[in-house]
Amino acid sequence: MVGTSSVTCSDATRKCTTRPTKPTLYTKRLASDEAEGSPAKNHRQVEQQKMFKPISSKWVSLEITKDGIMNGCVEVVTRNGRPFRLIDDSGFRKIIDPVLKALNAKRAITAETVKDKVQEEANSKREEISQSLKNRKFSLKIDRASRLDRLCLASTHSMPKMENYNSSTTGHEGALR
């Protein structure tokens, strides 16, 4: 803005005059900062390089196995209540597929394989409970409650154990669909 002029006109005479304006302090500072080789200009260029050229790495070190990924997917649909179709969503596949490729996984993780794993785990848990209750007396109570599109199922069981009673409660909360 150095060397600019301002124009003023008088209404009475309609005569216009020009006079040079003084550059402001901001303009002077900016002009001095832009001088070649100034530290401010170099600093500004370094900051811009950091902003516009992100540092990226093509290699990431992970400590995970295919079973760990499968167990995580099972947890997402059971404990976290997400739908099975999440496993086949394109965004989720963009995360999982490169990891599975790096692990040389022979069997893909899909919604169907996760459903199979959930059934397998449920059958295993049923068998474990059946074996622990075999030839024993027990009481089982199942409760259900729903509010604001949420469903809560709870089971309470108790069984005699060396003249004492052991009771525990398990529950599951999920969305009504």
XYZ file of C-alpha atoms in Angstrom:
177
model
C 0.000 0.000 0.000
C 3.017 2.292 -0.169
C 2.451 5.204 -2.548
C -1.333 5.060 -2.664
C -3.333 8.258 -2.837
C -6.618 9.396 -1.449
C -9.002 11.602 -3.365
C -11.076 14.276 -1.608
C -13.683 16.456 -3.257
C -15.135 19.685 -1.972
C -18.847 20.038 -2.546
C -18.681 23.822 -2.866
C -16.105 24.012 -5.610
C -16.294 20.505 -7.033
C -12.578 20.662 -7.250
C -10.825 17.383 -6.491
C -7.400 17.217 -5.031
C -5.132 14.259 -4.500
C -2.723 13.876 -1.681
C -0.445 10.981 -0.869
C -1.311 8.926 2.211
C 1.111 7.628 4.751
C 1.408 3.857 4.950
C 0.144 2.478 8.234
C 2.322 0.740 10.766
C 0.772 -2.598 9.761
C 1.732 -1.995 6.136
C 5.298 -1.108 7.082
C 5.646 -4.169 9.291
C 4.250 -6.423 6.594
C 6.581 -4.926 3.993
C 9.610 -5.401 6.244
C 8.607 -8.994 7.083
C 8.400 -9.891 3.412
C 11.967 -8.802 2.702
C 14.086 -11.518 1.196
C 15.894 -13.636 3.743
C 14.012 -12.246 6.726
C 13.509 -14.726 9.592
C 9.756 -14.043 9.652
C 9.356 -15.094 6.022
C 11.394 -18.262 6.568
C 9.371 -19.078 9.678
C 6.104 -18.610 7.794
C 7.258 -20.966 5.029
C 8.203 -23.654 7.552
C 4.787 -23.419 9.199
C 3.044 -23.719 5.827
C 5.086 -26.771 4.929
C 4.032 -28.441 8.161
C 0.388 -27.623 7.501
C 0.153 -28.650 3.867
C 2.566 -31.581 3.689
C 1.394 -34.082 6.313
C 3.851 -36.677 7.431
C 2.460 -40.128 6.713
C 3.717 -43.611 7.239
C 2.751 -46.615 5.182
C 3.705 -49.073 7.930
C 1.973 -49.512 11.250
C 3.008 -52.059 13.841
C 0.058 -53.912 15.422
C -0.121 -56.621 18.030
C -3.288 -58.386 16.930
C -4.326 -61.747 15.572
C -7.216 -62.818 13.391
C -8.870 -64.329 16.472
C -8.453 -61.007 18.267
C -10.188 -59.207 15.404
C -12.986 -61.792 15.369
C -13.456 -61.500 19.143
C -13.594 -57.718 18.791
C -16.276 -58.014 16.104
C -18.260 -60.408 18.324
C -18.030 -57.904 21.176
C -19.224 -55.084 18.904
C -22.448 -56.947 18.061
C -23.075 -58.562 21.473
C -21.948 -56.265 24.277
C -22.129 -53.012 22.313
C -25.429 -53.889 20.611
C -24.420 -52.946 17.060
C -26.149 -54.702 14.152
C -24.433 -57.534 12.301
C -24.632 -55.530 9.057
C -21.995 -53.163 10.485
C -19.377 -55.834 9.739
C -20.171 -55.631 6.000
C -20.324 -51.805 5.827
C -17.832 -50.223 3.418
C -16.181 -47.994 6.039
C -15.623 -50.906 8.410
C -14.253 -52.998 5.517
C -11.736 -50.223 4.717
C -10.339 -50.658 8.216
C -10.486 -54.454 8.522
C -9.501 -55.686 5.042
C -5.926 -54.274 5.006
C -5.293 -55.746 8.460
C -6.614 -59.162 7.398
C -4.525 -58.984 4.221
C -1.412 -58.268 6.296
C -2.233 -61.262 8.518
C -2.672 -63.518 5.444
C -6.095 -64.553 6.742
C -7.517 -67.449 4.768
C -11.095 -66.935 5.968
C -12.701 -63.519 5.693
C -14.523 -61.833 8.543
C -18.068 -61.129 7.384
C -21.438 -60.699 9.073
C -22.103 -64.409 8.492
C -18.843 -65.589 10.060
C -19.422 -63.282 13.044
C -22.959 -64.721 13.457
C -21.476 -68.219 13.405
C -18.910 -67.233 16.044
C -21.650 -65.717 18.254
C -23.649 -68.967 18.011
C -20.540 -70.997 18.798
C -19.787 -68.867 21.870
C -23.440 -69.042 23.016
C -23.464 -72.840 22.692
C -20.192 -73.052 24.608
C -21.578 -70.856 27.408
C -24.813 -72.912 27.547
C -22.811 -76.123 27.848
C -20.644 -74.629 30.599
C -23.725 -73.553 32.570
C -25.428 -76.916 32.016
C -22.388 -78.783 33.348
C -22.153 -76.573 36.428
C -25.880 -77.063 37.200
C -25.990 -80.810 36.529
C -27.615 -82.748 39.431
C -28.033 -79.570 41.472
C -31.048 -77.654 42.661
C -31.290 -74.094 41.493
C -33.733 -71.241 41.099
C -33.913 -69.191 37.936
C -35.778 -65.909 37.557
C -35.945 -63.951 34.305
C -37.044 -60.311 34.230
C -37.782 -58.035 31.316
C -38.207 -54.276 31.286
C -38.417 -51.723 28.516
C -38.423 -47.955 28.462
C -37.690 -45.368 25.771
C -36.923 -47.942 23.058
C -34.506 -49.812 25.335
C -34.977 -53.424 26.394
C -33.356 -54.918 29.471
C -33.323 -58.671 30.121
C -31.986 -60.021 33.388
C -31.679 -63.508 34.818
C -31.068 -64.283 38.455
C -30.118 -67.721 39.627
C -29.254 -69.116 42.987
C -28.186 -72.559 44.088
C -27.181 -74.100 47.401
C -23.458 -74.357 47.962
C -22.184 -75.896 51.191
C -25.096 -74.656 53.309
C -24.776 -71.165 51.794
C -26.635 -69.773 48.844
C -24.800 -68.352 45.893
C -26.747 -65.931 43.783
C -25.740 -63.905 40.775
C -27.455 -61.681 38.261
C -26.614 -61.260 34.612
C -28.278 -58.875 32.233
C -28.329 -57.560 28.708
C -29.518 -54.181 27.540
C -30.293 -53.504 23.918
C -32.434 -51.399 21.638
C -35.916 -52.542 20.711
C -36.136 -53.202 17.008
